[in-house]
Coordinates of C-alpha atoms in Angstrom, one line a residue:
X1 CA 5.9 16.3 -10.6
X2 CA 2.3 16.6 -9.3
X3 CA 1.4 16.7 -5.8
X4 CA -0.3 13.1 -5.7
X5 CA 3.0 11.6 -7.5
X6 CA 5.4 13.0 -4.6
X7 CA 2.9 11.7 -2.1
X8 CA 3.4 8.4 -3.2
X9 CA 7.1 8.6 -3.8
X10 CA 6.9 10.4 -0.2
X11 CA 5.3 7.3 0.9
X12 CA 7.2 5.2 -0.9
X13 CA 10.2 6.3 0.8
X14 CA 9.0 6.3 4.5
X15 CA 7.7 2.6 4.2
X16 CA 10.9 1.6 3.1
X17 CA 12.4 3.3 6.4
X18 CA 9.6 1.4 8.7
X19 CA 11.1 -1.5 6.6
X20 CA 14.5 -1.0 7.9
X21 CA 13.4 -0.3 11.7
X22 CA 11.8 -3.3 11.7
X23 CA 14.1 -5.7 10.1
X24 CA 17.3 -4.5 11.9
X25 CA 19.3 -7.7 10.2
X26 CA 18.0 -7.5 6.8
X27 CA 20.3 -9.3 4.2
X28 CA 21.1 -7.8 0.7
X29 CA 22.5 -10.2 -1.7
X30 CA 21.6 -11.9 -4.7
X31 CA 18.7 -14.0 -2.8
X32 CA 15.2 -13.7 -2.2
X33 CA 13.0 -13.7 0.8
X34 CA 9.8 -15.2 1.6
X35 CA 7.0 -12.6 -0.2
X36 CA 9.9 -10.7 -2.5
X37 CA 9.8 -10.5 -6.0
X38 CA 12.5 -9.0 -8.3
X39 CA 11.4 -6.1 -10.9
X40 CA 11.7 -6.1 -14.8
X41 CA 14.7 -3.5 -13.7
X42 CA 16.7 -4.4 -11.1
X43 CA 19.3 -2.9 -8.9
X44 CA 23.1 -3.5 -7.9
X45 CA 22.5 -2.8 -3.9
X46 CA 25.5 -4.1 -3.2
X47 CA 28.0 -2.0 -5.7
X48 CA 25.8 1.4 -5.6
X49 CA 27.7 4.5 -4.1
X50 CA 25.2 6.2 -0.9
X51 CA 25.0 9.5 -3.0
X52 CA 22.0 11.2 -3.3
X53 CA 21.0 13.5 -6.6
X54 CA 18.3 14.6 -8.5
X55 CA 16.5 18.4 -9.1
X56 CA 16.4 18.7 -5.1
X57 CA 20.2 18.5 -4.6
X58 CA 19.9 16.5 -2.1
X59 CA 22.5 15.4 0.6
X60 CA 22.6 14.2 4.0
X61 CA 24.3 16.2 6.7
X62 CA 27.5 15.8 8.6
X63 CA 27.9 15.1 12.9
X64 CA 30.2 13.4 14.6
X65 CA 27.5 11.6 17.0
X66 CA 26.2 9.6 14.0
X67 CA 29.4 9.2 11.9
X68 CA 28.3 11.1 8.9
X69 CA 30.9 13.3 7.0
X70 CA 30.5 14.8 3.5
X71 CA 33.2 13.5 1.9
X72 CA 33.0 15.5 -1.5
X73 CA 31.2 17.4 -3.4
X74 CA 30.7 17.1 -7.8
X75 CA 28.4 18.7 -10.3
X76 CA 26.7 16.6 -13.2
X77 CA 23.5 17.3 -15.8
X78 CA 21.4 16.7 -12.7
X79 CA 22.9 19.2 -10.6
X80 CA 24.7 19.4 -7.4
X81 CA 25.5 15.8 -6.0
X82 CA 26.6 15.3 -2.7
X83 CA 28.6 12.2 -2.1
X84 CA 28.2 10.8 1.8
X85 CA 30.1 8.0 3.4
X86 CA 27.7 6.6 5.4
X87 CA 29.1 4.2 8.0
X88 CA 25.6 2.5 9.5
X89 CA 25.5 -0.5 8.0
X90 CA 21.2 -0.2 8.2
X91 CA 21.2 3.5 7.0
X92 CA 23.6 2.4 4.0
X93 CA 21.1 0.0 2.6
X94 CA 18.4 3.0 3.0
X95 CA 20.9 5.3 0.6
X96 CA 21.0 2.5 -1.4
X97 CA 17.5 2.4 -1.9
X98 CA 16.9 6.1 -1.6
X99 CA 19.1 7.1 -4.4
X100 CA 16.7 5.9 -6.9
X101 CA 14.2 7.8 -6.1
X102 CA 13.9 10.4 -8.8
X103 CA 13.0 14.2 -8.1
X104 CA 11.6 16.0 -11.1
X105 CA 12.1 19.5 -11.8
X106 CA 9.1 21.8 -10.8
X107 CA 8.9 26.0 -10.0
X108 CA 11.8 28.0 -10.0
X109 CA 14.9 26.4 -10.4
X110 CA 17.2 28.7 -11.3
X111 CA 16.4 30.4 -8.3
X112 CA 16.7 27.1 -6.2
X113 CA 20.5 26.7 -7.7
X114 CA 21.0 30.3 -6.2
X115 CA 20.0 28.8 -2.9
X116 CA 21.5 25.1 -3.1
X117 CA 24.8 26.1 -4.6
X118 CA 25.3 28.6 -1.5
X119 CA 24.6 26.0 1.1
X120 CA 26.7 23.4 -0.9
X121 CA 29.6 26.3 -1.1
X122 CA 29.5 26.6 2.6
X123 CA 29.5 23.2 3.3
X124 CA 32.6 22.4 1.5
X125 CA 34.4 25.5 3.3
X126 CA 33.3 23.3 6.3
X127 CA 34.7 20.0 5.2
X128 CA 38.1 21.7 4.3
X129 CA 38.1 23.0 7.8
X130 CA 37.5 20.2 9.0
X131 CA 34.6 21.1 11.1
X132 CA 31.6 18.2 11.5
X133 CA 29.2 19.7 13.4
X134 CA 27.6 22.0 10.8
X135 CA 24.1 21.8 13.0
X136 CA 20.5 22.5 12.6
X137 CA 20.7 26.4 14.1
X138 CA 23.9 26.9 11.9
X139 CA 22.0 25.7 8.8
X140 CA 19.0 28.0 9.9
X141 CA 21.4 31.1 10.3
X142 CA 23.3 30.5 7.1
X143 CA 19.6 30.1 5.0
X144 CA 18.0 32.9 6.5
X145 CA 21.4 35.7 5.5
X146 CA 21.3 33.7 2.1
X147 CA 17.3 34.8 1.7
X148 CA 17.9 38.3 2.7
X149 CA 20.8 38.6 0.7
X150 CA 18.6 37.2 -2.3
X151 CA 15.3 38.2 -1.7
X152 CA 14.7 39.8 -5.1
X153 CA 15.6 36.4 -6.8
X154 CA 14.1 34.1 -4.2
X155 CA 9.8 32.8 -5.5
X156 CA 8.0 30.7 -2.9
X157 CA 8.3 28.0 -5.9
X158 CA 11.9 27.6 -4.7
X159 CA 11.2 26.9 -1.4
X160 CA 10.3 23.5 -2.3
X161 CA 14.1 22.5 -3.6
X162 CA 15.7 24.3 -0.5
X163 CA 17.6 21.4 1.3
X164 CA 18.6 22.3 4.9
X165 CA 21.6 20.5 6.1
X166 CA 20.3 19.2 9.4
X167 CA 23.0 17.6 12.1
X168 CA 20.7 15.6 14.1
X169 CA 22.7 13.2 16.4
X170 CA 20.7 10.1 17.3
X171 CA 18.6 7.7 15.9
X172 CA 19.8 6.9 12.6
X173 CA 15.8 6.7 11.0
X174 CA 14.6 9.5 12.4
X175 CA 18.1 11.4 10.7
X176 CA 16.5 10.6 6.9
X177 CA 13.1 10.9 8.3
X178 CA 13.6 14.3 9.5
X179 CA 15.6 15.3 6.5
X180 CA 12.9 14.3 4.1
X181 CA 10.0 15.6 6.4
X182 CA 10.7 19.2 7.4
X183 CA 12.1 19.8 4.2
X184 CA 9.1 20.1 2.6
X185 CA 7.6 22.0 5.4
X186 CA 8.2 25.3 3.5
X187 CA 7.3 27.6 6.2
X188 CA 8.9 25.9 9.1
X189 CA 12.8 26.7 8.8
X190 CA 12.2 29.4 5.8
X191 CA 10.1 31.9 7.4
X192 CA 10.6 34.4 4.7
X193 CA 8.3 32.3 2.0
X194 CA 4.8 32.7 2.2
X195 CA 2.4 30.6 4.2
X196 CA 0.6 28.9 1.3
X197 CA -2.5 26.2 1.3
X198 CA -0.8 23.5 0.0
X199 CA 2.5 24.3 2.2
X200 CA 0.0 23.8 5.5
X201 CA -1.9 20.8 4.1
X202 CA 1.9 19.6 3.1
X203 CA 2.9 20.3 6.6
X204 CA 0.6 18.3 8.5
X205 CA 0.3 15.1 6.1
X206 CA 4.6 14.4 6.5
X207 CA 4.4 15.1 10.4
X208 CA 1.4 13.5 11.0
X209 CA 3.1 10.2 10.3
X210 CA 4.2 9.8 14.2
X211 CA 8.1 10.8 13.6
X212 CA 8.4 11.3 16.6
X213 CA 7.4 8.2 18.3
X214 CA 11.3 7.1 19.0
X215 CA 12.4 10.1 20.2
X216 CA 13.4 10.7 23.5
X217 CA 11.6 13.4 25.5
X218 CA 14.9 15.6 25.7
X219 CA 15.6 15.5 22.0
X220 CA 12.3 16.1 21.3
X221 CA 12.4 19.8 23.2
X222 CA 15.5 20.3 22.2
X223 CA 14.3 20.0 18.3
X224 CA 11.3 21.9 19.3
X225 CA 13.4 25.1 20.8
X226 CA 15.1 25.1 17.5
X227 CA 12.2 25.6 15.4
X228 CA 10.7 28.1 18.0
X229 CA 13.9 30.1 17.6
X230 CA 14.3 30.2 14.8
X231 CA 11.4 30.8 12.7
X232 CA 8.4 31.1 14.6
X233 CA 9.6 34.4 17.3
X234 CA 11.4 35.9 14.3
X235 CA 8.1 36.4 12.4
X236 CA 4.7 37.0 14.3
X237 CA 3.0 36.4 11.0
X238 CA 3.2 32.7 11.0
X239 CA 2.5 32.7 14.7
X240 CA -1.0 31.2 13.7
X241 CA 0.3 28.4 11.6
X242 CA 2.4 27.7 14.4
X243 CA -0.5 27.6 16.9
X244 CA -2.3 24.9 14.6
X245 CA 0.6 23.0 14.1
X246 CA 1.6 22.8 17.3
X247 CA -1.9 22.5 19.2
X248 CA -4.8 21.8 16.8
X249 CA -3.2 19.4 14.9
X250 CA -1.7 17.9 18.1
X251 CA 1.6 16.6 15.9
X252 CA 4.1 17.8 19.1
X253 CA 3.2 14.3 21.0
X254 CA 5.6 15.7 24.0
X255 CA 3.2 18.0 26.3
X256 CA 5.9 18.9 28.3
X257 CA 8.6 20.2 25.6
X258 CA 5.4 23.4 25.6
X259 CA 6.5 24.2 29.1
X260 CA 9.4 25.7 28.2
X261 CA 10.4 29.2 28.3
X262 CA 10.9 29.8 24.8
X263 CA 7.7 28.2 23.9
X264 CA 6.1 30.2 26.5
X265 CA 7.2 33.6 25.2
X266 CA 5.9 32.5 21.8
X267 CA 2.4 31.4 23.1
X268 CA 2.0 35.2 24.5
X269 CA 1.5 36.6 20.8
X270 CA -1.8 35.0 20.8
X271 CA -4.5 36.3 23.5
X272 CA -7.0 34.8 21.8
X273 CA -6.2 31.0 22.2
X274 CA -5.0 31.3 26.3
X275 CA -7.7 28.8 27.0
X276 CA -6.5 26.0 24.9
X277 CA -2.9 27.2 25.3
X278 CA -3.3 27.0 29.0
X279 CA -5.1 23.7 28.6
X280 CA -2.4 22.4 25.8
X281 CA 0.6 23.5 28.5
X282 CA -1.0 21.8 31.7
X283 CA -2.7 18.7 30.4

């Protein structure tokens, strides 16, 4: 798949979230609306299971705030499917949707399944212990020993399929938003990749689309702690990236999440940039 043909599937995707914020009491049935029109293909919305599958073994993640579990895990010719019972009634008809969206195979995927089947394994030794709060630093722990323990086997290519299994509690949007969003983001929760041209330009276009905009201040630093703890203080290298991301590209919309301590300690790697730092923490 080129990179102009996931834009427009990645746009594809979020407009049909902004479709679902917005109409809150959308109906799926066998009618349509003012302004619909039905394909030369349709689909059952009503009968289709929320599972997710495709090249990018994709899967939703499990919390107890938001009432998602993983309820089971199969292989087909497609890979690794991971079926979710998804108990929103507004993020069900997103699945629905979702789960025809096709990802096609691009870089290294046997090295991907090396990465995907060790995150799936892990999560089903979670489900069978009956522990739902797998969370974001978890996830980040558990793909950064899987990395080092397969760093010969591991190309930047595969960065792209890695699917980080991210227990956001919250706002159900902003759960799929996030998923699909960071996940591409291949230097954000993968610090051992390289920092590549397209990764950076990928970066900023997905969270430069104001996913933050519903998110309470709190959240917000929390979420930013996470990523400051674990990826950017654990390598100085991408310590510049950061700095863009962060400052220049003014995508954190929550001044106040920089005055924390963590973010703080990060900002001292870079002497260079104190004057727009010190203007970025005190605006």
């Amino acid at each position: 798949m080129t990179k102009s043909v996931w834009e427009k599937c990645l746009d594809d995707i979020l407009f049909i979230f902004d479709i679902l914020e917005k109409y809150s009491n959308i109906v799926v049935d066998e009618s349509l609306e003012l302004k619909e029109y039905e394909t030369d293909k349709g689909a059952d919305l009503k009968e289709a299971p929320s599972d997710f599958s495709g090249d990018f073994k994709a899967s939703l993640c499990s919390s107890k705030e938001s009432d998602y579990t993983v309820s089971a895990a199969i292989n087909d010719d497609k890979g690794v499917v991971l079926e979710v019972d998804v108990f929103n009634e507004r993020m069900q008809k997103a699945g629905h949707i979702c789960q025809n969206v096709y990802y096609a195979k691009s870089g290294d995927s046997r090295n991907c399944d090396i990465m995907v089947d060790a995150l799936q394994s892990h999560v089903n030794d979670l489900v069978e212990e009956k522990q739902n709060t797998f969370t974001v630093s978890d996830a980040l722990k558990f793909l950064e020993d899987e990395i080092k323990k397969n760093n010969q086997l591991i190309r930047t290519e595969a960065a792209a399929f890695v699917l980080i299994i991210c227990g956001f509690d919250g706002e159900e949007r902003l759960i799929s938003v996030f998923q699909y969003a960071f996940l591409q983001v291949k230097v954000v929760f993968a610090p051992n990749f390289a920092i590549t041209g397209s990764g950076r330009n990928h970066a900023y276009s997905l969270l430069e689309r104001k996913i933050w905009k519903d998110i309470s201040l709190d959240r917000a630093e929390n979420v930013c702690n996470e990523i400051i703890k674990f990826c950017f203080l654990r390598d100085k290298s991408t310590g510049p990236f950061a700095y863009e991301l962060l400052i220049e590209r003014e995508i954190l919309l929550f001044p106040l999440c920089l005055k924390t301590l963590q973010v703080q300690s990060f900002f001292l790697f870079f002497g260079d940039h104190e004057r727009l730092i010190h203007e970025a923490l005190f605006r």
